[in-house]
Amino acid sequence: MAINFKRSLTVTLLMIPVLGIAHGVTDADQELLLQGGLWAYIRVGATHMLTGYDHLLFLAGVVFYLKNFKDILKFISVFTIGHCITLIGATYAGITANDHLIDAVIALSVLYKGFENLNDFKKLNINVPNLLLMVGIFGLIHGFGLSTKLQSFDLGTDQLLAKILCFNLGVEIGQILALIPIVFLITLARKSNQFSAFYKAVNWYLILAGVALFIYQMYGYFSSH
Amino acid sequence: MILNNGKFSKKLITKFRTPFYLLLAFILFCSHDLFIKMESYFLQPNQETTLSLYNGTFESSENTITRDRILDASIVAHGKRTAIDSASWKDQDTTLTQLTFNVGKPGTYVAGVSTKDRNIELTAEKFNAYLKSDGVFDMLKKRTNDSLLDQDAVENYQKHVKAIYQVGDIKSNDWKTILGYPIEFVPQANPYEKHSGEKLDLLLLLDGEPLTNQLVFANYVKDNHTHKHSDEGKAHKHEGESHEHEHANNTNEHSHNDSHNHESDGEHHSHEDATTSDSHSHAHDDSEKEHSHTNGQQLQTNDKGIVTVDLPEDGTYYVRTISMKNVIDSDTLTHKSKWATLTFGVSHSHDPNSKTDSHSHDHEDENGLPIWVFILASVFIVAILFLIFRKKES
């Protein structure tokens, strides 16, 4: 069973280059969006999802708690609907927010997910909020974060809705691509008799990462004001 | 006795101070450079900005430019030249003519303004003083050599100015656009692909031909506002503040409580009247500093009409030249001059391999950390936590 865990770690490590390569999209994104047509929006949307580790951490947290494919599909669908609403709506309406603040809230969603997965609400004698509802709410928040990112680009006025939809499609493609190794890794780890330790480790890590990202974003917010 | 001395000194000072101030003010008055000055030369896509016509020095504008004087005002971007509607210009009191607009898509932009020619009559003394203060040394030398320093002048002058600014991070090829002005600087490389510590070649064209052996002056204003490292992702909001300061300064420097009257001293300053506000109370504190338009690098175009400008620091650079010639076949004119300026911004390079310079913060480091660092740190932390929990459970 220890071998299984080693295998899981190996898979994790194998994911690194894939994610690393995907991050090579900075100012090239803007150039791509200007010159690459709608296809470029799909590509940029996918890369943003694949390289947005706060989104990935939250997704990992959501999937970690779920044991069957049906539940995964249900929760991911709710998350997807949530982020589609705000991504499309806010971008089309031109609603934006300070990117540090919105990223700070997204960091809190990561923290929340880790906290929830460890049953810490129960330990504190607090009623656990509806899991699906919370995933939906956080989906809305993540979508707003993605919208803020999208609005930082020069989108122009031509085919604005089509561009937003293509970016959104790219985000969904990126999400599926990210979920495949995450689900695979968790399924593999679940077979191990040390899964309990792994589960705690990952969810504690989500809490720590959430706190760290929150502090980082708030520091960014205050230092820029 | 002391009192008498004091009175005498006062009289003496009064006697000489007024002509001294008048002369200095006159030099300032008749030597107005024209510059296109931006709030910032590094702008974000679709950002609103203000382009100002500085008629005076690069630091302060003395008067507005009337619309009828503008022959051409245009902006070149993405291969397209767009004329600026004359109704879009607004005057700020009597000192500044400004255009507020949204900059549009990313790219390297060129703005140009060409003005009608005008005549100016100058006494020999004042003409010589202006040649010296404005760095038209070749003409001054010629007058000296030809023993013409005592000859009054009637000069026909025209001004043609350009600015190159960068929107977003994408460098487009419009920087090399020749606007077809009677005189103009044309960069030989995109100024926004140059960084502090480097050099920029400029071609000087006179009537479309390279102008050789021409004196050119280049200077810069150190700029703390091009970008701020700690303020990543915040699109230069501070630049707007800097603009406000500039205007505040201008207001202070150019109070209209005129302490002297051009008419009363019998000088003929009608040549600028159409565009110049009548009260030119230049700050005399400034005047008392040696007023010169020739600070900075004094350069000369080579036999190809190219001048190489050093870009030692981050800042806003301005390059100026006056090409003046004697007029022989005219009953009214003695000289004809063509003035050109070019302004642009320079920042430092972040990464020698990067095609962008200073304004890539918005889209770089999406969440601040390189993904590699994040993944490796994550795997390490999860592994440590796993070992802790495994030990605890066993």
Coordinates of C-alpha atoms in Angstrom, one line a residue:
Chain A
M1 CA 0.0 0.0 0.0
A2 CA 2.9 2.2 0.6
I3 CA 3.7 1.6 -3.0
N4 CA 0.4 3.2 -3.9
F5 CA 1.3 6.3 -2.1
K6 CA 4.6 6.4 -3.8
R7 CA 2.8 5.9 -7.1
S8 CA 0.5 8.9 -6.2
L9 CA 3.5 11.1 -5.5
T10 CA 5.1 10.0 -8.8
V11 CA 1.9 11.0 -10.7
T12 CA 1.9 14.3 -8.8
L13 CA 5.5 15.0 -9.9
L14 CA 4.7 14.0 -13.4
M15 CA 2.0 16.7 -13.5
I16 CA 4.5 19.4 -12.7
P17 CA 6.0 19.8 -16.2
V18 CA 2.6 19.9 -17.8
L19 CA 1.4 22.7 -15.5
G20 CA 4.8 24.4 -15.7
I21 CA 4.7 24.6 -19.5
A22 CA 1.1 25.8 -19.4
H23 CA 2.1 28.8 -17.4
G24 CA 4.1 30.4 -20.2
V25 CA 1.3 32.7 -21.0
T26 CA 1.8 36.3 -19.8
D27 CA 2.0 39.2 -22.2
A28 CA 1.9 36.8 -25.0
D29 CA -1.7 36.3 -24.0
Q30 CA -2.6 39.8 -25.0
E31 CA -0.8 39.5 -28.3
L32 CA -2.5 36.2 -28.9
L33 CA -5.9 37.6 -28.1
L34 CA -5.4 40.6 -30.4
Q35 CA -4.2 38.5 -33.3
G36 CA -5.5 35.0 -32.8
G37 CA -9.3 35.5 -33.1
L38 CA -11.8 33.6 -31.0
W39 CA -9.7 30.5 -30.9
A40 CA -7.1 32.5 -28.9
Y41 CA -9.8 33.2 -26.3
I42 CA -10.4 29.4 -25.8
R43 CA -6.7 28.8 -25.5
V44 CA -6.1 31.6 -23.1
G45 CA -9.1 30.6 -21.0
A46 CA -7.8 27.0 -20.8
T47 CA -4.3 28.1 -19.8
H48 CA -5.6 30.5 -17.2
M49 CA -7.6 27.7 -15.6
L50 CA -4.6 25.3 -15.7
T51 CA -2.2 27.7 -14.2
G52 CA -4.6 29.3 -11.7
Y53 CA -3.5 27.3 -8.8
D54 CA -6.1 28.8 -6.4
H55 CA -8.9 27.5 -8.7
L56 CA -7.1 24.1 -8.9
L57 CA -6.7 23.9 -5.1
F58 CA -10.4 24.5 -4.6
L59 CA -11.3 21.9 -7.2
A60 CA -9.0 19.4 -5.6
G61 CA -10.7 20.2 -2.3
V62 CA -14.1 19.6 -3.8
V63 CA -13.2 16.4 -5.5
F64 CA -11.3 15.1 -2.4
Y65 CA -14.4 14.9 -0.3
L66 CA -16.4 13.0 -3.0
K67 CA -16.3 9.3 -3.4
N68 CA -18.2 8.5 -6.5
F69 CA -18.2 9.9 -10.1
K70 CA -21.9 11.0 -9.9
D71 CA -21.2 13.2 -7.0
I72 CA -18.1 14.6 -8.7
L73 CA -20.1 15.4 -11.7
K74 CA -22.9 17.1 -9.6
F75 CA -20.5 19.2 -7.6
I76 CA -18.4 20.2 -10.5
S77 CA -21.5 21.1 -12.6
V78 CA -22.7 23.4 -9.8
F79 CA -19.2 25.0 -9.6
T80 CA -19.2 25.4 -13.3
I81 CA -22.6 27.0 -13.5
G82 CA -21.6 29.3 -10.7
H83 CA -18.4 30.5 -12.4
C84 CA -20.1 30.7 -15.8
I85 CA -22.7 33.1 -14.4
T86 CA -20.2 35.6 -13.0
L87 CA -17.6 35.1 -15.7
I88 CA -20.0 35.9 -18.5
G89 CA -22.2 38.3 -16.7
A90 CA -19.5 40.5 -15.0
T91 CA -17.3 40.6 -18.1
Y92 CA -20.2 41.5 -20.4
A93 CA -21.5 44.1 -17.9
G94 CA -18.0 45.4 -17.3
I95 CA -18.2 44.8 -13.6
T96 CA -14.8 44.4 -12.1
A97 CA -13.1 44.5 -8.7
N98 CA -9.6 44.8 -7.2
D99 CA -7.8 41.7 -8.3
H100 CA -6.0 41.3 -5.0
L101 CA -9.3 41.4 -3.1
I102 CA -11.1 39.0 -5.3
D103 CA -8.1 36.6 -5.2
A104 CA -8.0 37.0 -1.4
V105 CA -11.7 35.8 -1.2
I106 CA -10.8 32.9 -3.6
A107 CA -7.9 32.0 -1.2
L108 CA -10.5 31.9 1.6
S109 CA -12.6 29.5 -0.4
V110 CA -9.6 27.2 -0.5
L111 CA -9.1 27.5 3.2
Y112 CA -12.9 26.9 3.7
K113 CA -12.8 23.7 1.6
G114 CA -9.9 22.2 3.6
F115 CA -11.6 23.2 6.9
E116 CA -14.9 21.6 5.7
N117 CA -13.2 18.4 4.5
L118 CA -11.6 17.9 7.9
N119 CA -15.0 18.1 9.6
D120 CA -13.8 21.0 11.6
F121 CA -17.3 22.5 11.6
K122 CA -18.5 19.5 13.5
K123 CA -15.6 19.7 15.9
L124 CA -16.5 23.3 16.6
N125 CA -20.2 22.3 17.0
I126 CA -21.2 24.5 14.0
N127 CA -23.8 23.3 11.5
V128 CA -22.1 22.5 8.3
P129 CA -23.4 24.8 5.5
N130 CA -25.0 23.0 2.6
L131 CA -22.1 21.6 0.6
L132 CA -23.6 22.1 -2.8
L133 CA -24.8 25.6 -2.0
M134 CA -21.3 26.6 -0.8
V135 CA -19.7 25.1 -3.9
G136 CA -22.2 27.1 -6.0
I137 CA -21.4 30.3 -4.1
F138 CA -17.7 29.8 -4.4
G139 CA -18.2 29.0 -8.1
L140 CA -19.7 32.5 -8.4
I141 CA -16.7 34.0 -6.7
H142 CA -14.1 32.1 -8.8
G143 CA -16.0 33.2 -11.9
F144 CA -15.7 36.8 -10.8
G145 CA -12.0 36.3 -10.3
L146 CA -11.7 34.9 -13.8
S147 CA -13.8 37.8 -15.2
T148 CA -11.4 40.3 -13.5
K149 CA -8.5 38.6 -15.2
L150 CA -10.2 38.6 -18.5
Q151 CA -11.1 42.2 -18.2
S152 CA -7.5 43.1 -17.6
F153 CA -7.0 42.4 -21.3
D154 CA -7.9 44.7 -24.1
L155 CA -11.0 42.9 -25.4
G156 CA -12.1 45.6 -27.8
T157 CA -15.8 45.9 -28.6
D158 CA -16.2 43.6 -31.6
Q159 CA -17.7 40.2 -30.9
L160 CA -17.4 40.8 -27.1
L161 CA -20.0 38.2 -26.1
A162 CA -18.4 35.6 -28.5
K163 CA -15.0 36.3 -27.0
I164 CA -16.3 35.9 -23.4
L165 CA -18.0 32.7 -24.3
C166 CA -14.9 31.4 -26.0
F167 CA -12.8 32.3 -22.9
N168 CA -15.4 30.5 -20.8
L169 CA -15.2 27.5 -23.0
G170 CA -11.5 27.5 -22.6
V171 CA -11.9 27.7 -18.8
E172 CA -14.1 24.6 -18.9
I173 CA -11.6 22.7 -21.1
G174 CA -8.9 23.7 -18.7
Q175 CA -11.0 22.6 -15.8
I176 CA -11.6 19.2 -17.3
L177 CA -7.9 18.8 -18.2
A178 CA -7.0 19.7 -14.6
L179 CA -9.6 17.4 -13.1
I180 CA -8.4 14.3 -14.9
P181 CA -5.1 14.0 -13.1
I182 CA -6.6 15.2 -9.8
V183 CA -9.4 12.6 -9.8
F184 CA -6.9 10.0 -11.0
L185 CA -4.5 10.8 -8.2
I186 CA -7.2 10.9 -5.5
T187 CA -8.7 7.6 -6.8
L188 CA -5.3 6.0 -6.7
A189 CA -4.6 7.3 -3.2
R190 CA -8.0 6.3 -1.9
K191 CA -7.0 2.6 -2.4
S192 CA -4.1 3.0 0.0
N193 CA -4.5 2.1 3.7
Q194 CA -2.6 5.3 4.4
F195 CA -5.3 7.4 2.6
S196 CA -6.5 8.8 5.9
A197 CA -3.1 10.4 6.5
F198 CA -2.9 11.5 2.9
Y199 CA -6.4 13.0 3.2
K200 CA -5.5 14.9 6.3
A201 CA -2.2 16.1 4.8
V202 CA -3.8 17.4 1.7
N203 CA -6.7 19.2 3.5
W204 CA -4.4 20.7 6.1
Y205 CA -2.3 21.8 3.2
L206 CA -5.4 23.4 1.7
I207 CA -5.9 25.3 4.9
L208 CA -2.3 26.4 5.0
A209 CA -2.3 27.4 1.3
G210 CA -5.5 29.3 1.7
V211 CA -4.1 31.3 4.7
A212 CA -0.8 31.9 2.8
L213 CA -2.6 33.0 -0.4
F214 CA -4.9 35.2 1.6
I215 CA -2.1 36.9 3.4
Y216 CA -0.2 37.3 0.1
Q217 CA -3.1 38.9 -1.7
M218 CA -3.9 41.2 1.2
Y219 CA -0.3 42.2 1.4
G220 CA -0.5 42.9 -2.4
Y221 CA -3.6 44.9 -1.9
F222 CA -2.3 47.1 0.9
S223 CA 1.1 47.6 -0.6
S224 CA -0.5 48.8 -3.8
H225 CA -2.7 51.4 -2.0
Chain B
M1 CA 25.2 108.8 4.4
I2 CA 24.1 105.2 4.7
L3 CA 20.6 106.3 3.8
N4 CA 21.9 108.1 0.8
N5 CA 23.9 105.1 -0.3
G6 CA 20.8 103.0 0.1
K7 CA 18.8 105.4 -2.0
F8 CA 21.4 105.5 -4.6
S9 CA 21.6 101.7 -4.7
K10 CA 17.9 101.5 -4.9
K11 CA 17.8 103.9 -7.8
L12 CA 20.6 102.1 -9.6
I13 CA 18.9 98.7 -9.1
T14 CA 15.5 100.2 -10.2
K15 CA 17.2 101.7 -13.3
F16 CA 18.8 98.5 -14.4
R17 CA 16.4 95.9 -13.1
T18 CA 13.5 96.7 -15.3
P19 CA 15.5 96.5 -18.6
F20 CA 17.2 93.3 -17.3
Y21 CA 14.0 91.6 -16.6
L22 CA 12.5 92.8 -19.8
L23 CA 15.4 91.4 -21.8
L24 CA 15.2 88.1 -20.0
A25 CA 11.5 88.0 -20.4
F26 CA 11.9 88.8 -24.0
I27 CA 14.3 86.0 -24.6
L28 CA 11.9 83.7 -23.0
F29 CA 9.1 85.2 -24.9
C30 CA 10.6 84.9 -28.3
S31 CA 12.1 81.5 -27.8
H32 CA 9.2 79.2 -27.3
D33 CA 9.9 75.6 -28.1
L34 CA 6.9 73.5 -28.8
F35 CA 6.6 70.0 -27.3
I36 CA 3.9 67.4 -27.1
K37 CA 3.9 66.3 -23.5
M38 CA 1.9 63.4 -22.2
E39 CA 0.8 62.6 -18.6
S40 CA 2.7 59.4 -19.1
Y41 CA 4.3 57.8 -22.1
F42 CA 3.5 54.4 -20.8
L43 CA -0.2 53.8 -20.9
Q44 CA -2.7 51.0 -20.4
P45 CA -5.0 50.0 -23.2
N46 CA -8.1 52.3 -23.4
Q47 CA -6.7 54.4 -20.6
E48 CA -7.8 58.1 -20.7
T49 CA -4.9 60.4 -21.0
T50 CA -4.1 64.0 -21.8
L51 CA -1.8 65.3 -24.4
S52 CA -0.6 68.8 -23.8
L53 CA 1.1 71.2 -26.2
Y54 CA 3.8 72.9 -24.2
N55 CA 4.7 76.2 -25.8
G56 CA 7.7 77.5 -23.9
T57 CA 10.0 75.0 -22.4
F58 CA 9.6 71.4 -21.7
E59 CA 9.0 72.2 -18.0
S60 CA 6.4 75.0 -18.5
S61 CA 4.1 76.2 -21.1
E62 CA 3.7 79.9 -21.6
N63 CA 0.7 80.1 -23.9
T64 CA -1.9 78.2 -25.8
I65 CA -1.9 77.4 -29.5
T66 CA -4.9 78.7 -31.4
R67 CA -6.6 76.1 -33.7
D68 CA -6.1 78.1 -36.8
R69 CA -2.4 77.8 -36.3
I70 CA -2.5 74.0 -36.4
L71 CA -1.8 72.8 -39.9
D72 CA -1.8 69.1 -38.9
A73 CA -2.5 67.2 -35.7
S74 CA -2.7 63.5 -36.0
I75 CA -2.2 60.2 -34.2
V76 CA -0.7 57.2 -35.9
A77 CA -1.5 53.7 -34.7
H78 CA -1.7 50.3 -36.2
G79 CA -0.7 51.6 -39.6
K80 CA -3.5 54.2 -39.6
R81 CA -3.1 58.0 -39.4
T82 CA -6.1 59.7 -37.7
A83 CA -6.5 63.4 -37.8
I84 CA -7.3 65.1 -34.4
D85 CA -10.4 67.1 -34.7
S86 CA -9.6 70.7 -34.0
A87 CA -12.7 70.9 -31.8
S88 CA -11.2 68.3 -29.5
W89 CA -8.5 70.6 -28.3
K90 CA -9.2 72.5 -25.1
D91 CA -7.3 75.4 -23.6
Q92 CA -6.5 75.4 -20.0
D93 CA -6.4 79.0 -18.9
T94 CA -4.0 80.8 -21.3
T95 CA -1.0 78.6 -20.9
L96 CA -1.9 75.1 -22.2
T97 CA -3.7 73.5 -25.1
Q98 CA -4.7 70.0 -24.3
L99 CA -6.4 67.0 -25.8
T100 CA -8.0 64.4 -23.6
F101 CA -8.6 61.0 -25.2
N102 CA -8.7 57.3 -24.7
V103 CA -5.6 55.7 -26.1
G104 CA -7.0 52.5 -27.6
K105 CA -5.4 49.2 -28.3
P106 CA -1.9 48.2 -27.3
G107 CA 0.8 49.4 -29.6
T108 CA 3.5 52.1 -30.1
Y109 CA 1.8 55.3 -31.1
V110 CA 3.0 58.5 -32.7
A111 CA 1.3 61.9 -32.2
G112 CA 2.3 64.8 -34.3
V113 CA 1.4 68.5 -34.5
S114 CA 2.6 70.9 -37.3
T115 CA 2.0 74.6 -37.0
K116 CA 1.8 77.4 -39.5
D117 CA 4.7 79.6 -40.1
R118 CA 4.9 83.1 -38.6
N119 CA 7.2 86.1 -38.8
I120 CA 9.0 87.7 -35.9
E121 CA 10.9 91.0 -36.0
L122 CA 13.9 91.3 -33.7
T123 CA 16.5 93.8 -33.0
A124 CA 20.0 92.6 -33.6
E125 CA 20.7 92.4 -29.8
K126 CA 17.7 90.3 -29.1
F127 CA 18.1 88.2 -32.1
N128 CA 21.7 87.4 -31.1
A129 CA 20.6 86.7 -27.5
Y130 CA 17.9 84.3 -28.8
L131 CA 20.3 82.5 -31.1
K132 CA 22.6 81.9 -28.1
S133 CA 19.9 80.9 -25.6
D134 CA 18.2 78.5 -28.1
G135 CA 21.4 77.0 -29.4
V136 CA 21.3 78.2 -33.0
F137 CA 25.1 78.5 -32.7
D138 CA 25.8 77.9 -36.4
M139 CA 23.8 81.1 -37.3
L140 CA 25.3 83.0 -34.5
K141 CA 28.8 82.0 -35.6
K142 CA 27.9 83.0 -39.2
R143 CA 26.7 86.4 -38.1
T144 CA 29.9 86.8 -36.0
N145 CA 32.1 85.8 -38.9
D146 CA 30.3 87.9 -41.4
S147 CA 30.2 90.9 -39.0
L148 CA 26.4 91.0 -39.1
L149 CA 25.8 91.0 -35.3
D150 CA 24.5 94.5 -35.5
Q151 CA 21.8 93.6 -38.1
D152 CA 18.2 93.4 -37.0
A153 CA 16.3 90.3 -38.2
V154 CA 12.9 89.4 -39.5
E155 CA 12.6 85.7 -39.1
N156 CA 10.0 83.3 -40.5
Y157 CA 9.6 80.3 -38.2
Q158 CA 7.5 77.1 -38.1
K159 CA 7.3 74.3 -35.5
H160 CA 6.7 70.7 -36.1
V161 CA 6.5 68.3 -33.1
K162 CA 6.1 64.7 -32.4
A163 CA 5.7 62.4 -29.4
I164 CA 5.9 58.6 -29.3
Y165 CA 4.1 56.7 -26.6
Q166 CA 3.5 53.1 -25.7
V167 CA 0.1 51.6 -24.9
G168 CA 0.2 48.2 -23.2
D169 CA 3.0 45.9 -24.0
I170 CA 2.8 45.2 -27.6
K171 CA 5.3 47.1 -29.8
S172 CA 3.9 48.1 -33.2
N173 CA 5.9 49.6 -36.1
D174 CA 4.2 53.0 -36.1
W175 CA 7.2 54.6 -34.4
K176 CA 9.0 54.8 -37.8
T177 CA 6.1 56.7 -39.5
I178 CA 7.3 59.8 -41.4
L179 CA 4.6 62.4 -40.9
G180 CA 5.9 64.4 -43.8
Y181 CA 6.4 67.6 -41.8
P182 CA 8.9 70.1 -43.1
I183 CA 11.3 69.0 -40.4
E184 CA 10.9 66.0 -38.1
F185 CA 12.8 63.4 -36.1
V186 CA 12.3 59.8 -37.1
P187 CA 13.6 57.1 -34.7
Q188 CA 15.7 54.4 -36.2
A189 CA 14.5 51.9 -33.6
N190 CA 11.4 51.7 -31.5
P191 CA 12.1 53.9 -28.4
Y192 CA 10.1 51.4 -26.3
E193 CA 12.4 48.6 -27.2
K194 CA 15.3 50.7 -25.9
H195 CA 16.0 50.9 -22.2
S196 CA 17.9 53.1 -19.9
G197 CA 21.6 52.7 -20.4
E198 CA 21.2 52.3 -24.1
K199 CA 21.3 54.7 -27.1
L200 CA 18.7 55.7 -29.7
D201 CA 19.4 56.8 -33.2
L202 CA 17.2 59.5 -34.7
L203 CA 17.1 60.5 -38.3
L204 CA 16.5 64.2 -38.8
L205 CA 14.6 65.0 -42.0
L206 CA 14.4 68.5 -43.5
D207 CA 11.9 68.7 -46.3
G208 CA 12.1 64.9 -46.5
E209 CA 15.9 64.8 -46.8
P210 CA 18.4 63.9 -44.1
L211 CA 19.7 67.0 -42.5
T212 CA 23.4 66.7 -41.9
N213 CA 25.7 68.5 -39.4
Q214 CA 22.7 69.9 -37.6
L215 CA 22.9 70.8 -33.9
V216 CA 20.5 68.8 -31.8
F217 CA 19.8 69.1 -28.1
A218 CA 18.6 66.1 -26.1
N219 CA 17.6 66.2 -22.5
Y220 CA 15.4 64.3 -20.1
V221 CA 13.4 64.6 -17.0
K222 CA 14.1 61.8 -14.6
D223 CA 10.8 60.0 -14.2
N224 CA 9.7 58.2 -11.1
H225 CA 6.4 57.5 -12.5
T226 CA 7.1 55.1 -15.4
H227 CA 6.2 52.2 -13.1
K228 CA 6.6 51.0 -9.6
H229 CA 7.7 47.5 -8.8
S230 CA 5.7 47.1 -5.6
D231 CA 2.6 48.2 -7.3
E232 CA 2.2 45.3 -9.7
G233 CA -1.1 45.1 -11.4
K234 CA -2.1 48.6 -10.6
A235 CA -2.1 50.4 -13.9
H236 CA -0.1 53.5 -13.0
K237 CA -2.7 55.5 -11.3
H238 CA 0.0 57.6 -9.7
E239 CA 0.7 59.1 -13.1
G240 CA -2.4 61.0 -13.0
E241 CA -1.3 62.5 -9.7
S242 CA 2.0 63.5 -11.2
H243 CA 0.1 65.4 -13.9
E244 CA -1.8 67.3 -11.3
H245 CA 1.4 68.4 -9.7
E246 CA 2.7 69.6 -13.0
H247 CA -0.3 71.7 -13.5
A248 CA -0.1 73.0 -10.0
N249 CA 3.5 74.1 -10.7
N250 CA 2.5 75.7 -14.0
T251 CA -0.1 77.7 -12.3
N252 CA 2.4 78.9 -9.8
E253 CA 5.1 79.7 -12.3
H254 CA 2.8 81.5 -14.7
S255 CA 0.8 83.9 -12.6
H256 CA -0.7 86.5 -14.8
N257 CA 0.0 89.4 -12.6
D258 CA 2.2 90.9 -15.2
S259 CA 5.0 92.9 -13.8
H260 CA 6.1 94.3 -17.2
N261 CA 4.4 95.4 -20.3
H262 CA 5.8 94.6 -23.7
E263 CA 4.1 97.5 -25.3
S264 CA 5.4 100.1 -22.9
D265 CA 9.0 99.4 -23.7
G266 CA 8.3 99.9 -27.3
E267 CA 9.1 96.3 -28.4
H268 CA 7.2 94.8 -31.3
H269 CA 5.9 91.5 -30.2
S270 CA 3.0 91.2 -32.5
H271 CA 4.3 88.1 -34.2
E272 CA 3.0 85.8 -31.4
D273 CA 0.0 87.8 -30.6
A274 CA -2.5 85.4 -32.2
T275 CA -1.5 82.7 -29.9
T276 CA 0.1 84.3 -27.0
S277 CA -1.8 85.5 -24.0
D278 CA -0.9 89.0 -23.4
S279 CA 0.4 88.6 -20.0
H280 CA 3.8 86.9 -19.8
S281 CA 4.9 87.2 -16.3
H282 CA 7.6 84.7 -16.4
A283 CA 8.8 83.8 -13.0
H284 CA 11.8 86.0 -12.6
D285 CA 13.4 83.6 -10.2
D286 CA 13.6 81.2 -13.1
S287 CA 14.8 83.9 -15.5
E288 CA 17.6 84.7 -13.2
K289 CA 18.9 81.2 -13.6
E290 CA 20.7 81.2 -16.9
H291 CA 17.8 80.6 -19.1
S292 CA 18.7 78.2 -21.8
H293 CA 17.1 75.7 -24.1
T294 CA 20.5 74.0 -24.6
N295 CA 20.9 71.9 -21.5
G296 CA 21.5 68.2 -21.7
Q297 CA 23.3 66.5 -24.6
Q298 CA 24.6 68.7 -27.4
L299 CA 24.7 66.6 -30.5
Q300 CA 25.2 66.9 -34.2
T301 CA 23.7 64.9 -37.0
N302 CA 26.2 62.9 -39.0
D303 CA 26.6 62.7 -42.7
K304 CA 23.5 60.6 -42.9
G305 CA 21.4 63.0 -40.9
I306 CA 21.4 60.6 -37.9
V307 CA 22.0 61.7 -34.3
T308 CA 22.6 59.2 -31.4
V309 CA 20.9 60.1 -28.2
D310 CA 22.2 58.6 -24.9
L311 CA 19.4 57.2 -22.6
P312 CA 21.2 57.1 -19.3
E313 CA 18.2 56.9 -17.0
D314 CA 14.5 56.2 -16.9
G315 CA 12.6 59.3 -17.8
T316 CA 10.9 61.4 -20.3
Y317 CA 13.3 62.4 -23.1
Y318 CA 12.9 65.4 -25.3
V319 CA 15.0 66.2 -28.4
R320 CA 14.9 69.6 -30.1
T321 CA 16.5 71.3 -33.0
I322 CA 16.2 74.6 -34.9
S323 CA 17.3 74.6 -38.5
M324 CA 17.8 78.2 -39.6
K325 CA 18.9 79.7 -42.9
N326 CA 19.5 83.1 -44.2
V327 CA 16.9 84.4 -46.7
I328 CA 18.4 86.3 -49.6
D329 CA 15.6 86.7 -52.0
S330 CA 13.1 88.4 -49.8
D331 CA 12.3 92.1 -49.1
T332 CA 10.8 91.3 -45.8
L333 CA 12.6 88.3 -44.3
T334 CA 16.2 87.9 -43.3
H335 CA 15.9 84.4 -41.8
K336 CA 13.8 81.3 -42.0
S337 CA 13.7 78.6 -39.3
K338 CA 12.2 75.2 -38.9
W339 CA 11.8 73.9 -35.4
A340 CA 11.4 70.2 -34.5
T341 CA 11.0 68.4 -31.2
L342 CA 10.4 64.8 -30.3
T343 CA 9.4 63.4 -26.9
F344 CA 9.2 59.8 -25.7
G345 CA 9.6 57.8 -22.5
V346 CA 12.3 55.4 -21.4
S347 CA 12.3 52.8 -18.8
H348 CA 14.6 50.1 -17.7
S349 CA 14.6 46.5 -18.9
H350 CA 13.4 43.8 -16.5
D351 CA 14.6 40.9 -18.4
P352 CA 17.0 41.0 -21.3
N353 CA 15.2 38.1 -22.9
S354 CA 11.8 39.8 -22.5
K355 CA 10.3 41.6 -25.4
T356 CA 8.4 43.7 -23.0
D357 CA 9.9 46.3 -20.7
S358 CA 8.1 47.8 -17.8
H359 CA 4.4 47.1 -18.1
S360 CA 4.0 43.5 -18.1
H361 CA 3.0 43.3 -14.5
D362 CA -0.7 43.0 -15.1
H363 CA -0.5 39.7 -16.8
E364 CA 2.7 38.3 -15.4
D365 CA 2.7 36.2 -12.2
E366 CA -1.0 35.8 -12.3
N367 CA -1.1 35.0 -8.6
G368 CA 2.3 36.3 -7.8
L369 CA 4.2 33.0 -7.6
P370 CA 5.8 31.1 -10.4
I371 CA 3.9 27.9 -10.9
W372 CA 7.0 25.8 -10.5
V373 CA 7.7 27.2 -7.0
F374 CA 4.1 26.6 -6.1
I375 CA 4.0 23.0 -7.2
L376 CA 7.3 22.0 -5.7
A377 CA 6.4 23.7 -2.4
S378 CA 3.0 22.1 -2.4
V379 CA 4.4 18.6 -3.0
F380 CA 7.0 19.2 -0.3
I381 CA 4.5 20.4 2.2
V382 CA 1.9 17.7 1.5
A383 CA 4.7 15.1 1.8
I384 CA 5.8 16.5 5.2
L385 CA 2.2 16.6 6.4
F386 CA 1.6 13.1 5.2
L387 CA 4.6 11.8 7.1
I388 CA 3.5 13.6 10.3
F389 CA -0.1 12.3 10.1
R390 CA 1.1 8.8 9.2
K391 CA 3.4 8.7 12.2
K392 CA 0.5 10.0 14.4
E393 CA -1.9 7.4 13.1
S394 CA 0.6 4.5 13.5

